[in-house]
mmCIF file with all atom_site columns, C-alpha atoms and ligand atoms in Angstrom:
data_model
loop_
_atom_site.group_PDB
_atom_site.id
_atom_site.type_symbol
_atom_site.label_atom_id
_atom_site.label_alt_id
_atom_site.label_comp_id
_atom_site.label_asym_id
_atom_site.label_entity_id
_atom_site.label_seq_id
_atom_site.pdbx_PDB_ins_code
_atom_site.Cartn_x
_atom_site.Cartn_y
_atom_site.Cartn_z
_atom_site.occupancy
_atom_site.B_iso_or_equiv
_atom_site.pdbx_formal_charge
_atom_site.auth_seq_id
_atom_site.auth_comp_id
_atom_site.auth_asym_id
_atom_site.auth_atom_id
_atom_site.pdbx_PDB_model_num
ATOM   1   C  CA  . UNK A 1 1   ? 0.460   -0.206 0.043   1.00 0.00 ? 996  UNK A CA  1
ATOM   2   C  CA  . UNK A 1 2   ? 1.248   3.123  -1.317  1.00 0.00 ? 997  UNK A CA  1
ATOM   3   C  CA  . UNK A 1 3   ? 1.401   5.827  1.400   1.00 0.00 ? 998  UNK A CA  1
ATOM   4   C  CA  . UNK A 1 4   ? -1.348  8.894  0.556   1.00 0.00 ? 999  UNK A CA  1
ATOM   5   C  CA  . UNK A 1 5   ? -0.597  11.792 -1.792  1.00 0.00 ? 1000 UNK A CA  1
ATOM   6   C  CA  . UNK A 1 6   ? -2.306  15.296 -1.146  1.00 0.00 ? 1001 UNK A CA  1
ATOM   7   C  CA  . UNK A 1 7   ? -4.566  16.209 -3.570  1.00 0.00 ? 1002 UNK A CA  1
ATOM   8   C  CA  . UNK A 1 8   ? -5.847  20.350 -3.018  1.00 0.00 ? 1003 UNK A CA  1
ATOM   9   C  CA  . UNK A 1 9   ? -9.965  20.331 -3.114  1.00 0.00 ? 1004 UNK A CA  1
ATOM   10  C  CA  . UNK A 1 10  ? -9.837  22.470 -6.257  1.00 0.00 ? 1005 UNK A CA  1
ATOM   11  C  CA  . UNK A 1 11  ? -13.539 23.922 -4.914  1.00 0.00 ? 1006 UNK A CA  1
ATOM   12  C  CA  . UNK A 1 12  ? -12.672 24.587 -1.307  1.00 0.00 ? 1007 UNK A CA  1
ATOM   13  C  CA  . UNK A 1 13  ? -8.515  24.262 -1.236  1.00 0.00 ? 1008 UNK A CA  1
ATOM   14  C  CA  . UNK A 1 14  ? -8.350  21.788 2.120   1.00 0.00 ? 1009 UNK A CA  1
ATOM   15  C  CA  . UNK A 1 15  ? -5.811  19.663 1.124   1.00 0.00 ? 1010 UNK A CA  1
ATOM   16  C  CA  . UNK A 1 16  ? -7.039  16.046 1.121   1.00 0.00 ? 1011 UNK A CA  1
ATOM   17  C  CA  . UNK A 1 17  ? -4.827  12.801 1.509   1.00 0.00 ? 1012 UNK A CA  1
ATOM   18  C  CA  . UNK A 1 18  ? -6.200  9.934  -0.578  1.00 0.00 ? 1013 UNK A CA  1
ATOM   19  C  CA  . UNK A 1 19  ? -4.438  5.714  -1.476  1.00 0.00 ? 1014 UNK A CA  1
ATOM   20  C  CA  . UNK A 1 20  ? -3.339  6.217  -4.734  1.00 0.00 ? 1015 UNK A CA  1
ATOM   21  C  CA  . UNK A 1 21  ? -5.377  3.452  -5.239  1.00 0.00 ? 1016 UNK A CA  1
ATOM   22  C  CA  . UNK A 1 22  ? -8.195  4.929  -5.063  1.00 0.00 ? 1017 UNK A CA  1
ATOM   23  C  CA  . UNK A 1 23  ? -7.018  8.082  -7.544  1.00 0.00 ? 1018 UNK A CA  1
ATOM   24  C  CA  . UNK A 1 24  ? -9.092  7.922  -9.993  1.00 0.00 ? 1019 UNK A CA  1
ATOM   25  C  CA  . UNK A 1 25  ? -12.580 6.085  -8.171  1.00 0.00 ? 1020 UNK A CA  1
ATOM   26  C  CA  . UNK A 1 26  ? -13.285 10.027 -8.494  1.00 0.00 ? 1021 UNK A CA  1
ATOM   27  C  CA  . UNK A 1 27  ? -12.908 10.816 -5.439  1.00 0.00 ? 1022 UNK A CA  1
ATOM   28  C  CA  . UNK A 1 28  ? -14.717 13.806 -3.193  1.00 0.00 ? 1023 UNK A CA  1
ATOM   29  C  CA  . UNK A 1 29  ? -13.032 16.804 -0.490  1.00 0.00 ? 1024 UNK A CA  1
ATOM   30  C  CA  . UNK A 1 30  ? -13.671 15.222 3.142   1.00 0.00 ? 1025 UNK A CA  1
ATOM   31  C  CA  . UNK A 1 31  ? -14.217 19.142 3.769   1.00 0.00 ? 1026 UNK A CA  1
ATOM   32  C  CA  . UNK A 1 32  ? -16.596 20.648 0.904   1.00 0.00 ? 1027 UNK A CA  1
ATOM   33  C  CA  . UNK A 1 33  ? -17.039 15.968 -0.626  1.00 0.00 ? 1028 UNK A CA  1
ATOM   34  C  CA  . UNK A 1 34  ? -17.819 17.772 -3.664  1.00 0.00 ? 1029 UNK A CA  1
ATOM   35  C  CA  . UNK A 1 35  ? -15.468 15.297 -6.887  1.00 0.00 ? 1030 UNK A CA  1
ATOM   36  C  CA  . UNK A 1 36  ? -11.346 16.661 -6.359  1.00 0.00 ? 1031 UNK A CA  1
ATOM   37  C  CA  . UNK A 1 37  ? -10.880 15.845 -10.159 1.00 0.00 ? 1032 UNK A CA  1
ATOM   38  C  CA  . UNK A 1 38  ? -14.077 17.391 -12.913 1.00 0.00 ? 1033 UNK A CA  1
ATOM   39  C  CA  . UNK A 1 39  ? -11.569 16.513 -16.245 1.00 0.00 ? 1034 UNK A CA  1
ATOM   40  C  CA  . UNK A 1 40  ? -11.569 20.341 -16.115 1.00 0.00 ? 1035 UNK A CA  1
ATOM   41  C  CA  . UNK A 1 41  ? -8.794  23.799 -15.786 1.00 0.00 ? 1036 UNK A CA  1
ATOM   42  C  CA  . UNK A 1 42  ? -9.334  25.123 -12.767 1.00 0.00 ? 1037 UNK A CA  1
ATOM   43  C  CA  . UNK A 1 43  ? -9.562  29.309 -12.959 1.00 0.00 ? 1038 UNK A CA  1
ATOM   44  C  CA  . UNK A 1 44  ? -6.171  30.174 -9.651  1.00 0.00 ? 1039 UNK A CA  1
ATOM   45  C  CA  . UNK A 1 45  ? -6.144  33.454 -8.164  1.00 0.00 ? 1040 UNK A CA  1
ATOM   46  C  CA  . UNK A 1 46  ? -2.580  34.236 -6.758  1.00 0.00 ? 1041 UNK A CA  1
ATOM   47  C  CA  . UNK A 1 47  ? -3.880  32.276 -3.340  1.00 0.00 ? 1042 UNK A CA  1
ATOM   48  C  CA  . UNK A 1 48  ? -5.457  29.718 -4.814  1.00 0.00 ? 1043 UNK A CA  1
ATOM   49  C  CA  . UNK A 1 49  ? -1.975  28.984 -7.022  1.00 0.00 ? 1044 UNK A CA  1
ATOM   50  C  CA  . UNK A 1 50  ? -0.219  29.600 -4.142  1.00 0.00 ? 1045 UNK A CA  1
ATOM   51  C  CA  . UNK A 1 51  ? -1.251  26.153 -2.204  1.00 0.00 ? 1046 UNK A CA  1
ATOM   52  C  CA  . UNK A 1 52  ? -1.684  24.264 -5.427  1.00 0.00 ? 1047 UNK A CA  1
ATOM   53  C  CA  . UNK A 1 53  ? 1.519   24.753 -6.128  1.00 0.00 ? 1048 UNK A CA  1
ATOM   54  C  CA  . UNK A 1 54  ? 3.528   23.977 -2.957  1.00 0.00 ? 1049 UNK A CA  1
ATOM   55  C  CA  . UNK A 1 55  ? 0.713   21.656 -0.906  1.00 0.00 ? 1050 UNK A CA  1
ATOM   56  C  CA  . UNK A 1 56  ? -0.170  19.104 -4.260  1.00 0.00 ? 1051 UNK A CA  1
ATOM   57  C  CA  . UNK A 1 57  ? 1.632   15.174 -4.410  1.00 0.00 ? 1052 UNK A CA  1
ATOM   58  C  CA  . UNK A 1 58  ? 0.194   15.660 -8.177  1.00 0.00 ? 1053 UNK A CA  1
ATOM   59  C  CA  . UNK A 1 59  ? 2.119   18.162 -11.326 1.00 0.00 ? 1054 UNK A CA  1
ATOM   60  C  CA  . UNK A 1 60  ? 0.333   21.511 -11.137 1.00 0.00 ? 1055 UNK A CA  1
ATOM   61  C  CA  . UNK A 1 61  ? 0.662   22.120 -15.215 1.00 0.00 ? 1056 UNK A CA  1
ATOM   62  C  CA  . UNK A 1 62  ? -0.706  25.587 -15.856 1.00 0.00 ? 1057 UNK A CA  1
ATOM   63  C  CA  . UNK A 1 63  ? -1.787  28.459 -18.931 1.00 0.00 ? 1058 UNK A CA  1
ATOM   64  C  CA  . UNK A 1 64  ? -0.799  31.243 -18.498 1.00 0.00 ? 1059 UNK A CA  1
ATOM   65  C  CA  . UNK A 1 65  ? -3.832  33.518 -20.239 1.00 0.00 ? 1060 UNK A CA  1
ATOM   66  C  CA  . UNK A 1 66  ? -5.581  36.561 -21.684 1.00 0.00 ? 1061 UNK A CA  1
ATOM   67  C  CA  . UNK A 1 67  ? -8.679  37.185 -22.984 1.00 0.00 ? 1062 UNK A CA  1
ATOM   68  C  CA  . UNK A 1 68  ? -7.683  39.152 -25.410 1.00 0.00 ? 1063 UNK A CA  1
ATOM   69  C  CA  . UNK A 1 69  ? -5.176  37.320 -26.984 1.00 0.00 ? 1064 UNK A CA  1
ATOM   70  C  CA  . UNK A 1 70  ? -6.319  35.341 -29.809 1.00 0.00 ? 1065 UNK A CA  1
ATOM   71  C  CA  . UNK A 1 71  ? -4.213  31.527 -29.794 1.00 0.00 ? 1066 UNK A CA  1
ATOM   72  C  CA  . UNK A 1 72  ? -5.171  31.759 -25.849 1.00 0.00 ? 1067 UNK A CA  1
ATOM   73  C  CA  . UNK A 1 73  ? -8.611  31.091 -26.652 1.00 0.00 ? 1068 UNK A CA  1
ATOM   74  C  CA  . UNK A 1 74  ? -8.420  28.821 -30.032 1.00 0.00 ? 1069 UNK A CA  1
ATOM   75  C  CA  . UNK A 1 75  ? -6.189  26.911 -27.200 1.00 0.00 ? 1070 UNK A CA  1
ATOM   76  C  CA  . UNK A 1 76  ? -9.182  27.036 -24.657 1.00 0.00 ? 1071 UNK A CA  1
ATOM   77  C  CA  . UNK A 1 77  ? -10.644 23.596 -26.340 1.00 0.00 ? 1072 UNK A CA  1
ATOM   78  C  CA  . UNK A 1 78  ? -7.589  21.975 -26.494 1.00 0.00 ? 1073 UNK A CA  1
ATOM   79  C  CA  . UNK A 1 79  ? -6.998  22.707 -22.803 1.00 0.00 ? 1074 UNK A CA  1
ATOM   80  C  CA  . UNK A 1 80  ? -8.821  21.359 -21.088 1.00 0.00 ? 1075 UNK A CA  1
ATOM   81  C  CA  . UNK A 1 81  ? -9.407  17.817 -23.500 1.00 0.00 ? 1076 UNK A CA  1
ATOM   82  C  CA  . UNK A 1 82  ? -5.240  17.612 -21.642 1.00 0.00 ? 1077 UNK A CA  1
ATOM   83  C  CA  . UNK A 1 83  ? -7.650  18.076 -18.541 1.00 0.00 ? 1078 UNK A CA  1
ATOM   84  C  CA  . UNK A 1 84  ? -9.919  15.330 -19.524 1.00 0.00 ? 1079 UNK A CA  1
ATOM   85  C  CA  . UNK A 1 85  ? -6.779  13.210 -20.097 1.00 0.00 ? 1080 UNK A CA  1
ATOM   86  C  CA  . UNK A 1 86  ? -4.012  13.669 -17.278 1.00 0.00 ? 1081 UNK A CA  1
ATOM   87  C  CA  . UNK A 1 87  ? -6.320  14.002 -14.593 1.00 0.00 ? 1082 UNK A CA  1
ATOM   88  C  CA  . UNK A 1 88  ? -5.840  12.229 -11.709 1.00 0.00 ? 1083 UNK A CA  1
ATOM   89  C  CA  . UNK A 1 89  ? -2.180  12.282 -12.451 1.00 0.00 ? 1084 UNK A CA  1
ATOM   90  C  CA  . UNK A 1 90  ? -1.722  16.077 -12.550 1.00 0.00 ? 1085 UNK A CA  1
ATOM   91  C  CA  . UNK A 1 91  ? -3.861  18.876 -12.292 1.00 0.00 ? 1086 UNK A CA  1
ATOM   92  C  CA  . UNK A 1 92  ? -4.970  21.832 -14.524 1.00 0.00 ? 1087 UNK A CA  1
ATOM   93  C  CA  . UNK A 1 93  ? -5.078  25.052 -13.497 1.00 0.00 ? 1088 UNK A CA  1
ATOM   94  C  CA  . UNK A 1 94  ? -5.609  28.555 -15.779 1.00 0.00 ? 1089 UNK A CA  1
ATOM   95  C  CA  . UNK A 1 95  ? -4.063  31.893 -14.875 1.00 0.00 ? 1090 UNK A CA  1
ATOM   96  C  CA  . UNK A 1 96  ? -5.359  35.076 -16.211 1.00 0.00 ? 1091 UNK A CA  1
ATOM   97  C  CA  . UNK A 1 97  ? -2.852  36.839 -16.541 1.00 0.00 ? 1092 UNK A CA  1
ATOM   98  C  CA  . UNK A 1 98  ? -4.895  40.304 -16.949 1.00 0.00 ? 1093 UNK A CA  1
ATOM   99  C  CA  . UNK A 1 99  ? -5.659  39.646 -13.646 1.00 0.00 ? 1094 UNK A CA  1
ATOM   100 C  CA  . UNK A 1 100 ? -3.066  37.822 -11.597 1.00 0.00 ? 1095 UNK A CA  1
ATOM   101 C  CA  . UNK A 1 101 ? -0.332  40.229 -12.319 1.00 0.00 ? 1096 UNK A CA  1
ATOM   102 C  CA  . UNK A 1 102 ? 1.257   39.356 -9.819  1.00 0.00 ? 1097 UNK A CA  1
ATOM   103 C  CA  . UNK A 1 103 ? 2.038   35.568 -10.998 1.00 0.00 ? 1098 UNK A CA  1
ATOM   104 C  CA  . UNK A 1 104 ? 2.894   36.455 -14.538 1.00 0.00 ? 1099 UNK A CA  1
ATOM   105 C  CA  . UNK A 1 105 ? 5.390   38.564 -13.374 1.00 0.00 ? 1100 UNK A CA  1
ATOM   106 C  CA  . UNK A 1 106 ? 6.658   36.356 -10.433 1.00 0.00 ? 1101 UNK A CA  1
ATOM   107 C  CA  . UNK A 1 107 ? 7.388   33.802 -13.345 1.00 0.00 ? 1102 UNK A CA  1
ATOM   108 C  CA  . UNK A 1 108 ? 8.409   36.357 -16.012 1.00 0.00 ? 1103 UNK A CA  1
ATOM   109 C  CA  . UNK A 1 109 ? 5.180   35.285 -18.275 1.00 0.00 ? 1104 UNK A CA  1
ATOM   110 C  CA  . UNK A 1 110 ? 7.120   37.131 -21.842 1.00 0.00 ? 1105 UNK A CA  1
ATOM   111 C  CA  . UNK A 1 111 ? 4.405   36.228 -24.812 1.00 0.00 ? 1106 UNK A CA  1
ATOM   112 C  CA  . UNK A 1 112 ? 1.362   34.343 -24.254 1.00 0.00 ? 1107 UNK A CA  1
ATOM   113 C  CA  . UNK A 1 113 ? -0.496  31.586 -24.563 1.00 0.00 ? 1108 UNK A CA  1
ATOM   114 C  CA  . UNK A 1 114 ? 1.995   29.924 -22.206 1.00 0.00 ? 1109 UNK A CA  1
ATOM   115 C  CA  . UNK A 1 115 ? 2.098   26.638 -20.527 1.00 0.00 ? 1110 UNK A CA  1
ATOM   116 C  CA  . UNK A 1 116 ? 4.727   25.801 -17.384 1.00 0.00 ? 1111 UNK A CA  1
ATOM   117 C  CA  . UNK A 1 117 ? 5.215   22.705 -15.643 1.00 0.00 ? 1112 UNK A CA  1
ATOM   118 C  CA  . UNK A 1 118 ? 5.139   21.882 -11.717 1.00 0.00 ? 1113 UNK A CA  1
ATOM   119 C  CA  . UNK A 1 119 ? 6.323   19.297 -9.263  1.00 0.00 ? 1114 UNK A CA  1
ATOM   120 C  CA  . UNK A 1 120 ? 6.676   19.026 -5.981  1.00 0.00 ? 1115 UNK A CA  1
ATOM   121 C  CA  . UNK A 1 121 ? 6.706   22.806 -6.123  1.00 0.00 ? 1116 UNK A CA  1
ATOM   122 C  CA  . UNK A 1 122 ? 9.234   23.367 -8.995  1.00 0.00 ? 1117 UNK A CA  1
ATOM   123 C  CA  . UNK A 1 123 ? 8.845   24.854 -12.366 1.00 0.00 ? 1118 UNK A CA  1
ATOM   124 C  CA  . UNK A 1 124 ? 10.333  21.783 -14.784 1.00 0.00 ? 1119 UNK A CA  1
ATOM   125 C  CA  . UNK A 1 125 ? 9.698   22.607 -17.964 1.00 0.00 ? 1120 UNK A CA  1
ATOM   126 C  CA  . UNK A 1 126 ? 7.624   25.694 -20.290 1.00 0.00 ? 1121 UNK A CA  1
ATOM   127 C  CA  . UNK A 1 127 ? 6.774   26.086 -23.089 1.00 0.00 ? 1122 UNK A CA  1
ATOM   128 C  CA  . UNK A 1 128 ? 5.406   29.154 -26.015 1.00 0.00 ? 1123 UNK A CA  1
ATOM   129 C  CA  . UNK A 1 129 ? 2.547   29.377 -28.213 1.00 0.00 ? 1124 UNK A CA  1
ATOM   130 C  CA  . UNK A 1 130 ? -0.834  27.562 -27.885 1.00 0.00 ? 1125 UNK A CA  1
ATOM   131 C  CA  . UNK A 1 131 ? -1.079  23.738 -28.660 1.00 0.00 ? 1126 UNK A CA  1
ATOM   132 C  CA  . UNK A 1 132 ? -3.675  20.756 -29.106 1.00 0.00 ? 1127 UNK A CA  1
ATOM   133 C  CA  . UNK A 1 133 ? -4.990  18.623 -27.011 1.00 0.00 ? 1128 UNK A CA  1
ATOM   134 C  CA  . UNK A 1 134 ? -2.255  15.612 -28.181 1.00 0.00 ? 1129 UNK A CA  1
ATOM   135 C  CA  . UNK A 1 135 ? 0.298   18.114 -27.813 1.00 0.00 ? 1130 UNK A CA  1
ATOM   136 C  CA  . UNK A 1 136 ? -0.348  18.728 -24.108 1.00 0.00 ? 1131 UNK A CA  1
ATOM   137 C  CA  . UNK A 1 137 ? -0.246  15.911 -23.663 1.00 0.00 ? 1132 UNK A CA  1
ATOM   138 C  CA  . UNK A 1 138 ? 2.141   14.353 -25.288 1.00 0.00 ? 1133 UNK A CA  1
ATOM   139 C  CA  . UNK A 1 139 ? 4.777   17.239 -23.973 1.00 0.00 ? 1134 UNK A CA  1
ATOM   140 C  CA  . UNK A 1 140 ? 3.218   17.085 -20.169 1.00 0.00 ? 1135 UNK A CA  1
ATOM   141 C  CA  . UNK A 1 141 ? 4.105   13.602 -20.644 1.00 0.00 ? 1136 UNK A CA  1
ATOM   142 C  CA  . UNK A 1 142 ? 7.514   14.078 -21.607 1.00 0.00 ? 1137 UNK A CA  1
ATOM   143 C  CA  . UNK A 1 143 ? 8.029   15.565 -18.969 1.00 0.00 ? 1138 UNK A CA  1
ATOM   144 C  CA  . UNK A 1 144 ? 7.553   13.840 -15.878 1.00 0.00 ? 1139 UNK A CA  1
ATOM   145 C  CA  . UNK A 1 145 ? 8.555   10.719 -16.777 1.00 0.00 ? 1140 UNK A CA  1
HETATM 146 ZN ZN1 . LIG B 2 .   ? -13.242 20.950 -1.293  1.00 0.00 ? 1771 LIG B ZN1 1
#
């Protein structure tokens, strides 16, 4: 039996302990009782970004985007599809750099969309430019081993 994984709830940000074997069986949050995974990226604020970055035992894949950016809009459905394919091994989140400017500058985001992949609180890969769902999944898996 492997150790439980810490999974941050996308709804209430509570840190759940989920046995690895139960990760793929639609676990729900012990605090708010909503599903921990809904095959959908979540919108991250500065506070929730920090929590998901630091407290999750699974990888975090972040799409830095902005509403005025055409390629970002074009990639949005692909990112949703990628969430369906990558969860529950990876948490997918979106940072609106118009709203969360501090996050964009902290991570030195110079062009959007930019995808950044984090594990254990550290950035392990970054890719600028729009990608299709399969390419996002391949790219993420290649960097997570
Ligand atoms: Zn919750």
